[in-house]
Amino acid sequence: MGRPGAGSGGEIIRDALHGFSLFLPPGYSVSVRDYGLVVGDLEAFLLVRGMPLKAPREAVTPLVQEAQAMARGRPALFFKTVPGGLLLAAQGLVYPYRLAPSLALRAFQDPFFAGLTYEAAHLLLRGDRQVLAVSVFLPTDASATVRGRAFQVLRSLEFLPVNARVAYGVQRVYDPLLGMEAFALKVPQGYAFRGALVPTGDGPSVRQLAFTLDRPGVSQRMDVLFLVASGLQTGLGGNASTILGWNGQKRILPGFLCPTTPEEVAQLLVQLWSQERGQEWQVAKLEPSPAATNRIARRLEELRAAEEAQMDSYLMQMPRGGQWVRARWDHTLEARSGGLSRQAYFRGDVLASQQADWVAASGLCQVRLEVLVREGTPSALAQSLPVFNGVLLGIRAHPEWPWLEALRARRASEEETRRVLEVVRQGEEFNAWMRRSWTNLLSDQTYVRDPSTGEVFKVYKESFRTGTFWRDPVFGGLVGAVERGSRLEEALRQGGWRQLEQSLSGLPNTWGR
């Protein structure tokens, strides 16, 4: 997750829950993982972790094994004793995939990444309770600028004193559909937490975590929103409506609501916020979030663009494909209402189509948004920022939940597809029955079936007659146009004749007496 308010010149991040402070240059991000603190910009990485308390030469063993696992063949290893510890350098490594967040699947198969060669430097410092390992991973051909930024981050790292840290408890979010824990969060003392899994689209979709963390005067929350808009315009008029999903609650809005620019998204958010509590919010600042611009980031963008181009080509080939518009956002937003400020970070995308036609024009729009919102007075927000940072960095998904949720969503989507196809099939079957029935009715033609033998016969009966058909049990002769309740019908019944079922179409489930 990005950071609201990140400046173009970088910023200092303080985390009062995990107890550290460091400087993040533009394009750098930080995450706290099970195995340590990871900082980087997709090209350069810094990893800080604790290791069991052992002599430096024994503690270095896992790092040697790590280098061997990351190497092409046999890595080149160099050791050097430094004051208080040991320095290990490893050369001939592959790209450190596990340190990069949210890599596209194509990246693991891309020749560009396979052609990168990395080196690592590990500094092991012996402490009172454990060995502190500080690792830097850089491309072998990294420029002086890339190396300088990485070491600038390293030099800025500080561990906060005990009196600057905030105690916390662990709050777990349960998934009632899968019957398991989905997320665990570190909730600081004095704050109230509410969280749930909410859908990211209309119909079967993967769910995401939405939550609110607050105390009097200040709050932080994660909102999940989606829009599905559709409209039709003809020469006689038109109609349009939009489904708005906001943290699991859905409502229908009039009109075709389809933001395609960051400015339109910002206006949508402040309008929703104004309706939320009946107080007006105004946009004070809107700007793109700082993003990495190195060769790794550019290559990932190329892979994403190629995948989207392939999808757009498929969409254009669909019947009535129309014109498709696609956009993505990754922006920071500040809004004000009186003395209160809302600092938000939103990211998402839109996929919209327009179909022009001489009879009617139609449109479809789908928007997905994830919005991190912090609210309070400027001073209260500044005071709470180290706590809010710690909460975000402390979010943990259960190891099995993401792929189980993806499997559930896929199965739900397949079931929804089967249901829709069944409805279509039933509709087509009904239409076929109606067409055939009307054709037979107008041509004085119908079908009869012997319920005892299952035999079906085509017979003729004037459409205005309502008489029944009977069959001789011995010779199989047919008698028709027998009026219901007549003496002839009673005589045939007493003589053992069988009344036949009738159907105008002869299709299954259309037989009646």
XYZ file of C-alpha atoms in Angstrom:
513
model
C 0.000 0.000 0.000
C 1.259 3.455 -0.798
C 1.698 6.335 1.579
C -0.546 9.406 1.616
C 1.296 12.665 1.452
C 4.577 11.310 0.024
C 6.540 14.224 -1.360
C 8.414 14.288 -4.659
C 11.681 14.589 -2.736
C 11.071 11.595 -0.525
C 9.913 11.380 3.082
C 10.824 10.030 6.488
C 8.707 7.066 7.619
C 8.243 6.394 11.331
C 6.586 3.190 12.527
C 5.695 3.292 16.231
C 4.474 -0.330 16.294
C 7.505 -2.047 14.752
C 9.895 0.552 16.136
C 11.922 2.007 13.267
C 12.416 5.177 11.259
C 13.988 5.620 7.823
C 14.106 7.891 4.787
C 12.315 6.773 1.610
C 13.503 8.375 -1.641
C 10.894 8.846 -4.411
C 9.788 5.485 -5.808
C 10.916 3.533 -2.748
C 8.456 1.540 -0.626
C 8.741 -0.266 2.693
C 7.093 -3.442 3.972
C 7.359 -5.491 7.137
C 7.373 -9.183 6.324
C 7.612 -12.325 8.400
C 11.329 -12.574 7.711
C 12.271 -8.905 8.084
C 12.017 -5.292 6.995
C 12.190 -4.830 3.196
C 12.846 -1.470 1.535
C 13.375 -0.935 -2.181
C 12.376 0.460 -5.565
C 12.172 -2.832 -7.547
C 15.828 -2.478 -8.597
C 17.667 -1.956 -5.296
C 16.623 -3.710 -2.085
C 17.479 -3.383 1.586
C 16.601 -6.252 3.952
C 16.935 -6.001 7.739
C 16.324 -9.126 9.809
C 17.141 -10.706 13.116
C 18.958 -14.052 13.332
C 19.661 -16.466 16.203
C 22.450 -15.389 18.528
C 25.526 -17.256 17.332
C 29.134 -16.513 16.608
C 29.370 -14.519 13.345
C 30.938 -17.375 11.366
C 28.111 -19.678 12.454
C 25.423 -17.067 11.916
C 26.596 -16.519 8.355
C 25.714 -20.100 7.324
C 22.061 -19.326 6.368
C 23.251 -16.416 4.237
C 25.705 -18.651 2.406
C 22.903 -21.139 1.745
C 20.669 -18.283 0.567
C 23.372 -17.128 -1.870
C 23.764 -20.661 -3.212
C 20.004 -20.891 -3.776
C 19.941 -17.521 -5.596
C 23.054 -18.093 -7.727
C 23.517 -19.177 -11.314
C 25.801 -22.060 -10.654
C 28.247 -21.429 -7.852
C 28.292 -17.933 -6.291
C 31.460 -16.010 -5.535
C 31.644 -15.394 -1.769
C 33.888 -12.969 0.130
C 34.236 -12.560 3.914
C 35.625 -9.671 5.894
C 35.782 -9.022 9.611
C 34.498 -5.591 10.668
C 34.205 -3.962 14.100
C 31.418 -5.775 15.957
C 30.683 -8.336 13.280
C 31.263 -9.805 9.855
C 30.718 -8.701 6.258
C 29.718 -11.245 3.600
C 29.601 -10.358 -0.103
C 28.002 -12.628 -2.715
C 28.219 -12.239 -6.487
C 26.555 -13.998 -9.423
C 22.984 -13.928 -8.049
C 19.657 -13.827 -9.882
C 17.023 -11.122 -9.455
C 15.674 -11.267 -5.837
C 12.079 -12.056 -6.783
C 10.881 -12.690 -3.237
C 11.797 -9.164 -2.149
C 9.805 -7.447 -4.930
C 6.118 -6.818 -4.132
C 3.333 -8.027 -6.447
C 5.359 -9.071 -9.466
C 3.333 -9.973 -12.544
C 3.422 -13.665 -13.416
C 5.094 -12.857 -16.733
C 8.078 -11.400 -14.902
C 9.083 -14.856 -13.663
C 9.293 -16.049 -17.281
C 10.580 -12.866 -18.904
C 14.071 -13.073 -20.501
C 14.739 -9.521 -19.287
C 14.624 -10.595 -15.629
C 16.468 -13.821 -16.394
C 19.314 -11.759 -17.843
C 19.852 -9.634 -14.722
C 22.799 -10.401 -12.459
C 22.810 -9.278 -8.828
C 25.218 -9.038 -5.940
C 24.544 -8.829 -2.215
C 26.369 -7.446 0.785
C 25.394 -8.743 4.261
C 26.549 -7.024 7.437
C 26.151 -9.172 10.571
C 26.276 -7.357 13.909
C 26.173 -9.264 17.193
C 23.677 -7.921 19.738
C 22.690 -8.867 23.267
C 19.867 -11.193 22.214
C 20.329 -11.843 18.497
C 22.438 -11.146 15.456
C 21.257 -8.234 13.329
C 21.679 -8.874 9.597
C 21.519 -5.898 7.231
C 21.548 -6.889 3.553
C 21.738 -4.832 0.370
C 20.871 -6.387 -3.026
C 21.976 -4.449 -6.120
C 22.424 -5.176 -9.835
C 26.039 -5.854 -10.679
C 25.928 -2.998 -13.214
C 24.073 -0.581 -10.888
C 24.958 3.062 -11.459
C 26.478 5.279 -8.806
C 23.075 6.984 -8.412
C 21.289 3.689 -7.737
C 23.934 2.668 -5.200
C 23.952 6.094 -3.571
C 20.182 6.085 -3.011
C 20.285 2.586 -1.518
C 23.028 3.505 0.943
C 21.227 6.765 1.774
C 18.284 4.653 2.955
C 20.614 2.359 4.872
C 22.305 5.241 6.674
C 18.914 6.741 7.636
C 17.641 3.586 9.374
C 17.106 4.050 13.112
C 15.424 1.896 15.735
C 13.067 3.849 17.981
C 13.565 3.883 21.748
C 11.051 2.069 23.929
C 9.319 5.284 25.009
C 8.594 6.160 21.345
C 6.904 2.849 20.634
C 3.208 1.997 21.080
C 1.898 -1.262 22.537
C -0.567 -3.217 20.435
C -2.711 -6.326 20.317
C -3.465 -8.607 17.380
C -6.939 -8.473 15.813
C -8.012 -11.233 13.422
C -10.558 -10.977 10.602
C -12.522 -14.196 10.105
C -13.865 -15.357 6.747
C -17.327 -16.912 7.267
C -17.516 -18.253 3.699
C -14.264 -20.206 3.831
C -14.448 -20.848 7.580
C -10.931 -19.637 8.339
C -8.848 -16.666 9.406
C -8.252 -14.259 6.520
C -6.195 -11.403 8.007
C -4.424 -10.449 11.200
C -3.731 -6.817 12.116
C -1.783 -5.129 14.879
C -4.188 -2.761 16.657
C -2.552 -0.158 18.934
C -3.880 0.329 22.436
C -6.521 3.055 22.686
C -7.866 2.497 19.168
C -11.074 0.736 18.099
C -10.950 -1.605 15.110
C -13.698 -2.867 12.773
C -12.960 -4.932 9.690
C -14.644 -7.232 7.174
C -14.144 -8.869 3.785
C -16.096 -7.084 1.054
C -16.623 -7.773 -2.679
C -14.641 -5.862 -5.278
C -17.336 -6.065 -7.966
C -20.972 -6.804 -8.704
C -21.618 -10.533 -8.804
C -18.971 -13.182 -8.056
C -15.660 -11.464 -7.310
C -12.603 -11.713 -5.104
C -13.087 -10.001 -1.732
C -10.719 -7.546 -0.079
C -10.218 -6.303 3.443
C -12.018 -3.094 4.419
C -11.469 -1.706 7.912
C -11.736 1.301 10.194
C -9.314 2.194 12.986
C -10.196 5.158 15.167
C -10.044 6.937 18.456
C -11.654 10.265 19.406
C -10.539 12.940 16.966
C -8.650 10.805 14.433
C -9.256 7.765 12.205
C -7.751 5.643 9.455
C -9.761 3.379 7.202
C -9.499 1.287 4.075
C -12.463 1.549 1.692
C -13.241 -0.780 -1.215
C -15.505 0.676 -3.904
C -16.767 -0.351 -7.315
C -19.070 1.108 -9.953
C -20.965 -0.733 -12.691
C -22.746 1.677 -15.029
C -24.859 0.898 -18.084
C -26.881 3.076 -20.426
C -28.894 3.021 -23.637
C -29.749 6.002 -25.856
C -32.202 5.952 -28.771
C -33.897 8.587 -30.867
C -36.908 8.355 -28.565
C -34.925 8.827 -25.363
C -32.655 6.843 -23.102
C -32.011 5.477 -19.677
C -28.946 4.821 -17.563
C -28.171 3.599 -14.063
C -25.123 2.866 -11.922
C -24.534 0.270 -9.226
C -22.328 1.653 -6.456
C -20.638 -0.785 -4.081
C -19.037 0.735 -0.992
C -17.523 -1.595 1.618
C -20.009 -4.340 0.841
C -23.115 -2.108 0.663
C -24.739 -1.639 -2.743
C -27.182 0.936 -4.033
C -28.550 2.045 -7.403
C -27.774 5.577 -8.585
C -29.517 7.331 -11.472
C -27.422 8.217 -14.492
C -24.233 6.908 -16.074
C -21.469 7.432 -13.489
C -18.072 6.602 -15.015
C -14.988 8.508 -13.809
C -12.051 8.109 -16.190
C -9.605 10.760 -14.899
C -8.008 11.279 -11.457
C -9.910 14.590 -11.137
C -13.231 12.814 -11.707
C -12.323 10.140 -9.148
C -11.440 12.836 -6.606
C -14.762 14.586 -7.179
C -16.615 11.286 -6.784
C -14.888 10.641 -3.454
C -15.560 14.087 -1.973
C -19.214 13.820 -3.060
C -19.543 10.471 -1.307
C -17.780 11.868 1.764
C -20.119 14.876 1.790
C -23.147 12.567 1.743
C -21.630 10.292 4.374
C -22.060 12.615 7.343
C -23.802 15.611 5.859
C -20.741 17.889 5.783
C -19.145 19.375 2.693
C -15.621 18.356 1.647
C -13.510 20.225 -0.887
C -10.456 18.991 -2.806
C -7.370 20.826 -1.550
C -4.640 18.869 -3.362
C -4.429 16.055 -5.893
C -1.198 14.619 -7.280
C 0.224 11.337 -8.602
C 1.886 9.089 -6.053
C 5.670 8.867 -6.463
C 6.526 5.770 -8.461
C 9.721 3.960 -9.344
C 11.074 4.966 -12.768
C 14.050 2.604 -13.092
C 14.496 -0.040 -15.764
C 12.759 -2.724 -13.679
C 9.666 -0.572 -13.223
C 9.669 0.302 -16.918
C 9.887 -3.372 -17.903
C 7.005 -4.289 -15.588
C 4.972 -1.490 -17.166
C 5.762 -2.879 -20.626
C 4.577 -6.339 -19.567
C 1.375 -4.884 -18.133
C 0.749 -2.819 -21.269
C 1.285 -5.881 -23.483
C -1.196 -7.885 -21.423
C -3.782 -5.100 -21.595
C -3.245 -4.714 -25.348
C -3.909 -8.426 -25.791
C -7.104 -8.126 -23.757
C -8.198 -5.022 -25.701
C -7.645 -6.872 -28.967
C -9.878 -9.668 -27.717
C -12.558 -7.177 -26.644
C -12.507 -5.452 -30.035
C -13.097 -8.764 -31.793
C -16.228 -9.491 -29.769
C -19.590 -8.903 -31.460
C -20.566 -5.258 -30.962
C -17.227 -4.694 -29.269
C -17.399 -0.909 -29.691
C -14.753 1.524 -28.464
C -12.970 0.569 -25.234
C -11.379 3.006 -22.784
C -8.976 1.866 -20.079
C -7.271 3.933 -17.362
C -5.480 3.395 -14.056
C -4.944 5.712 -11.094
C -2.407 5.887 -8.294
C -2.868 9.251 -6.584
C -2.810 11.085 -3.289
C -5.682 13.372 -2.367
C -6.202 15.911 0.381
C -9.665 17.302 1.157
C -10.796 19.754 3.815
C -13.980 20.462 5.708
C -13.706 23.269 8.221
C -10.800 22.458 10.503
C -10.721 18.770 9.504
C -8.473 17.249 6.881
C -8.793 13.985 4.975
C -5.576 12.616 3.539
C -6.317 9.828 1.089
C -4.483 7.544 -1.259
C -6.515 5.898 -4.014
C -5.604 3.404 -6.668
C -7.794 1.582 -9.125
C -8.820 1.260 -12.744
C -11.689 1.746 -15.153
C -12.757 -0.230 -18.218
C -15.497 1.405 -20.287
C -17.017 0.783 -23.698
C -19.155 2.844 -26.059
C -21.161 1.234 -28.855
C -22.493 3.587 -31.523
C -25.436 2.401 -33.603
C -27.850 4.114 -35.987
C -30.766 2.711 -33.974
C -29.377 2.923 -30.423
C -26.122 3.762 -28.648
C -25.078 1.905 -25.522
C -22.386 2.202 -22.884
C -20.880 0.048 -20.141
C -18.430 1.066 -17.427
C -16.702 -0.844 -14.620
C -14.610 0.918 -11.968
C -12.629 -0.573 -9.074
C -11.156 1.550 -6.288
C -9.164 0.973 -3.124
C -9.002 4.077 -0.929
C -6.963 4.648 2.237
C -8.425 7.574 4.199
C -7.009 9.346 7.239
C -9.141 11.990 8.982
C -8.500 14.480 11.763
C -7.048 17.885 12.418
C -3.606 18.409 10.840
C -1.904 18.247 14.234
C -3.779 15.099 15.302
C -2.926 13.388 12.018
C 0.755 14.270 12.350
C 0.789 12.853 15.876
C -0.967 9.630 14.833
C 1.009 9.044 11.628
C 3.640 6.696 13.190
C 0.814 4.540 14.577
C -1.095 4.499 11.281
C 2.082 3.507 9.433
C 2.590 0.603 11.824
C -0.973 -0.655 11.357
C -0.636 -0.690 7.557
C 2.745 -2.372 7.624
C 1.478 -4.936 10.130
C -1.390 -6.317 8.016
C -0.893 -10.036 7.393
C -2.988 -12.273 5.171
C -3.265 -15.903 6.214
C -0.843 -17.841 3.960
C -3.623 -19.984 2.488
C -6.386 -17.399 2.275
C -5.485 -15.521 -0.965
C -5.387 -18.595 -3.185
C -8.409 -20.199 -1.469
C -10.345 -16.964 -1.988
C -9.283 -16.825 -5.646
C -10.466 -20.427 -6.055
C -13.795 -19.625 -4.355
C -14.339 -16.583 -6.589
C -13.526 -18.591 -9.707
C -15.959 -21.347 -8.755
C -18.627 -18.791 -7.923
C -18.069 -17.146 -11.305
C -18.322 -20.502 -13.069
C -21.552 -21.274 -11.190
C -22.936 -17.858 -12.128
C -22.011 -18.531 -15.764
C -23.788 -21.901 -15.648
C -26.845 -20.263 -14.107
C -26.958 -17.583 -16.790
C -26.501 -20.155 -19.558
C -29.334 -22.230 -18.083
C -31.613 -19.193 -18.053
C -30.672 -18.510 -21.675
C -31.282 -22.152 -22.585
C -34.686 -22.128 -20.925
C -35.555 -18.904 -22.707
C -34.544 -20.345 -26.057
C -36.530 -23.508 -25.336
C -39.599 -21.463 -24.425
C -39.287 -19.362 -27.581
C -38.959 -22.527 -29.699
C -42.047 -23.981 -28.046
C -44.016 -20.811 -28.647
C -42.994 -20.584 -32.318
C -43.815 -24.233 -32.975
C -47.061 -24.119 -31.033
C -48.344 -21.072 -32.885
C -47.345 -22.567 -36.239
C -49.185 -25.809 -35.450
C -52.221 -23.973 -34.084
C -52.594 -21.900 -37.242
C -52.194 -24.993 -39.457
C -54.710 -27.125 -37.437
C -51.886 -29.458 -36.437
C -51.157 -30.962 -33.040
C -49.465 -33.971 -31.394
C -50.916 -36.703 -29.204
C -49.119 -39.245 -27.022
C -50.257 -42.583 -25.660
C -49.350 -42.407 -21.927
C -49.178 -46.210 -21.733
C -46.747 -46.801 -24.591
C -45.123 -43.375 -25.075
C -45.975 -43.378 -28.787
C -46.437 -39.943 -30.389
C -48.761 -39.226 -33.362
C -49.277 -36.133 -35.484
C -52.987 -35.361 -35.847
C -55.141 -32.554 -37.187
C -57.739 -30.629 -35.226
C -59.343 -27.330 -36.043
C -57.974 -24.726 -33.655
C -61.373 -23.710 -32.328
C -62.255 -27.289 -31.250
C -61.494 -28.462 -27.704
C -62.330 -32.152 -28.016
C -60.048 -34.963 -26.766
C -58.362 -37.884 -28.522
C -58.792 -41.586 -27.610
C -57.039 -44.775 -28.725
C -58.431 -48.307 -29.190
C -56.601 -50.630 -26.733
C -56.760 -53.565 -29.167
C -56.340 -52.309 -32.722
C -54.774 -48.907 -31.923
C -57.284 -46.827 -33.862
C -57.596 -43.107 -32.998
C -60.781 -41.153 -32.417
C -60.611 -37.382 -32.069
C -62.769 -34.343 -31.426
C -64.535 -36.113 -28.552
C -66.160 -33.424 -26.441
C -65.303 -33.475 -22.779
C -68.060 -34.921 -20.562
C -70.032 -36.302 -23.503
C -71.722 -39.723 -23.620
C -69.205 -40.806 -26.279
C -66.303 -39.979 -23.978
C -67.875 -42.025 -21.166
C -68.551 -44.961 -23.523
C -64.954 -44.951 -24.757
C -63.680 -44.905 -21.209
C -65.898 -47.844 -20.226
C -64.774 -49.712 -23.347
C -61.144 -49.545 -22.229
C -60.044 -46.875 -24.667
C -57.094 -44.726 -23.520
C -57.302 -40.944 -23.488
C -54.252 -39.438 -25.208
C -52.203 -36.489 -24.006
C -52.081 -33.487 -26.316
C -49.382 -30.932 -27.114
C -49.270 -28.237 -29.773
C -45.495 -28.568 -30.068
C -44.678 -32.080 -28.906
C -41.730 -30.742 -26.902
C -40.824 -32.232 -23.512
C -42.816 -30.993 -20.516
C -45.591 -29.588 -22.731
C -47.975 -32.547 -22.614
C -51.382 -32.160 -20.984
C -54.756 -33.806 -20.884
